[in-house]
C-alpha positions as MATLAB code, in Angstrom:
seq = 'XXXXXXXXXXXXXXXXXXXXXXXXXXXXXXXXXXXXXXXXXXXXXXXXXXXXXXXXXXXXXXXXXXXXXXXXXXXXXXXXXXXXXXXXXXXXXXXXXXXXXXXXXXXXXXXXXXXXXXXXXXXXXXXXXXXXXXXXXXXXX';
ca = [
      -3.566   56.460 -209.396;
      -1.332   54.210 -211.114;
       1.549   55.114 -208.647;
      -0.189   54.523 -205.802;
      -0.793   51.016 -207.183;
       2.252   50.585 -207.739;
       3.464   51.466 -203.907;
       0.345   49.184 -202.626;
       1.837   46.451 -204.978;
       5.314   47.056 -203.600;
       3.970   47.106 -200.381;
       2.185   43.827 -200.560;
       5.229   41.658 -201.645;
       7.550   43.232 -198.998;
       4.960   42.406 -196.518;
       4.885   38.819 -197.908;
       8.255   38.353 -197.758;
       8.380   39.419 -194.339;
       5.940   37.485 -192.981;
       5.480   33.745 -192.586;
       3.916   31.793 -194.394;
       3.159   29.178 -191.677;
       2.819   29.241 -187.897;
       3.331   26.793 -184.958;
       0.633   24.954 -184.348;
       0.499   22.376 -181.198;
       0.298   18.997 -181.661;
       1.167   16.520 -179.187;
       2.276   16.474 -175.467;
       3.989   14.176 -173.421;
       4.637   14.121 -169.748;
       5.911   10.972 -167.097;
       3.327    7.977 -167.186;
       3.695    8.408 -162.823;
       5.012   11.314 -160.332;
       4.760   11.920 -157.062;
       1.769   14.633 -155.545;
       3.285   18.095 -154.951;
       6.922   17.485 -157.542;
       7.270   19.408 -160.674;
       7.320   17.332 -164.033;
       8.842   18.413 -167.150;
       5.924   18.463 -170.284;
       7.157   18.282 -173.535;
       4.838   20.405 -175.929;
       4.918   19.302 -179.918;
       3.905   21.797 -182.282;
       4.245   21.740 -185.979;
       4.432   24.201 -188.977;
       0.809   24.874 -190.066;
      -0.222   26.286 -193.770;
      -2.265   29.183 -192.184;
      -1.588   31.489 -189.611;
      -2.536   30.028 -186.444;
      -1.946   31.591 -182.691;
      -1.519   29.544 -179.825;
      -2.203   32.030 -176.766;
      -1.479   29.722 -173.324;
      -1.781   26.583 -172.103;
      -3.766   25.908 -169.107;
      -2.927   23.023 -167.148;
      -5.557   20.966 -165.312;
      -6.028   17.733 -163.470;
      -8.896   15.698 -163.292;
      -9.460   12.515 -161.461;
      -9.866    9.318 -164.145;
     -13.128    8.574 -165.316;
     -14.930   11.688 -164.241;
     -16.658   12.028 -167.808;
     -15.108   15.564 -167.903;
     -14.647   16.478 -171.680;
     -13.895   19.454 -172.647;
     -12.676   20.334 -169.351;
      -9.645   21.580 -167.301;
     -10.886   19.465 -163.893;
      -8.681   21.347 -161.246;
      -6.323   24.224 -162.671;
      -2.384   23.986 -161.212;
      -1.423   26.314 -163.630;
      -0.648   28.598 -167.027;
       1.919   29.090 -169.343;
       1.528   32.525 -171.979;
       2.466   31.363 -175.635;
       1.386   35.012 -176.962;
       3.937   35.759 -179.553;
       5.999   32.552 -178.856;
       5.337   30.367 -182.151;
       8.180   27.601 -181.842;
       8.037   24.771 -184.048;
       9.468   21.466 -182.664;
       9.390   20.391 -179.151;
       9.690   22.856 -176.109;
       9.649   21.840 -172.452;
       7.389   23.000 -169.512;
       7.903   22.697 -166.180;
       4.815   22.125 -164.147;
       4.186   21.872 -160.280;
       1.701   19.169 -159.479;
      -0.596   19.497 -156.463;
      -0.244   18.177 -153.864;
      -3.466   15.763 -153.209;
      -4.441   12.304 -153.048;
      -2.479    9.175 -155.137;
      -4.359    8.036 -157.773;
      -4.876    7.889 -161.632;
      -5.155   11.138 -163.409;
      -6.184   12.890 -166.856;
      -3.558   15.460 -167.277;
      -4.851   18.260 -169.173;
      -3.527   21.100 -171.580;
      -6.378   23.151 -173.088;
      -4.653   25.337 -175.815;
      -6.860   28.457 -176.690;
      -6.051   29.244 -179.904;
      -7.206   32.009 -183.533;
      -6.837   30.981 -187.047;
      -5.842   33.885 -188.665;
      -7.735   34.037 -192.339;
     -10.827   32.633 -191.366;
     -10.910   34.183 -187.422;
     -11.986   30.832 -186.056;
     -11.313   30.414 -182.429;
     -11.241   27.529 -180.333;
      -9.849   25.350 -177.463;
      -7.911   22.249 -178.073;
      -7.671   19.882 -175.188;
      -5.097   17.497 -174.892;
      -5.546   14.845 -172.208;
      -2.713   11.796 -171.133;
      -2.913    9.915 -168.267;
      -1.010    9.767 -164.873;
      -0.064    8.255 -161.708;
       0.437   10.001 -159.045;
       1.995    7.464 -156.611;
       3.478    7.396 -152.725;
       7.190    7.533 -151.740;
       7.375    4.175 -150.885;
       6.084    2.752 -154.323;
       8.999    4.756 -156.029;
      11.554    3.301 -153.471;
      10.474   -0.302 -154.346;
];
């Protein structure tokens, strides 16, 4: 009995040291305050190192028209990127394809379904920065 103690002991520290201690954990984004309908823009995601382990699975990027009173909501999906085993601290870029639909003012939206390891908590973060999506002709001026 006392050897196999001593294996699970073993065991346990190689795992630990294996392992980290801390996963990415997103933050922040950023995007252009104003873009044109139908061009891509380039997101900048933020994550940082968090005590715990914490998953990240996607990010689904929505758009919905300013002062809808949508919270806690996506508003129209243009699109999804898969951060399932991807847990990059710092600042990564995305490039996403805006539709191509009226100008206006804009939530931008990145809900970030996520799992907190230890306790199993799961949950959607929403992140939400407005934008402009403006003609041609106002960019030429």
């Amino acid at each position: 009995m006392q050897f196999l103690s001593s294996i699970f002991i073993a065991f346990t520290v190689l795992l630990s040291s294996i392992l980290p201690l801390a996963s990415a954990k997103i933050y922040h984004i950023s995007l252009p305050e104003q873009a044109l309908p139908g061009e891509n823009i380039t997101v900048t995601v933020s994550s940082s190192s968090y005590i715990q382990n914490w998953d990240d699975f996607g990010i689904i990027w929505g758009l919905v028209g300013e002062n809808h009173g949508c919270e806690g909501c996506v508003g129209q999906e243009i699109g999804y990127e898969n951060l399932y085993g991807n847990n990059t601290l710092g600042n990564s870029t995305y490039s996403v394809q805006l539709p191509n639909t009226t100008t206006r003012a804009y939530t931008f939206v990145a809900a970030v379904p996520y799992l907190v390891g230890a306790s199993g908590e799961t949950g959607i973060h929403y992140f939400n920065q407005s934008i402009n999506l403006i003609s041609n002709a106002k960019v030429r001026v």
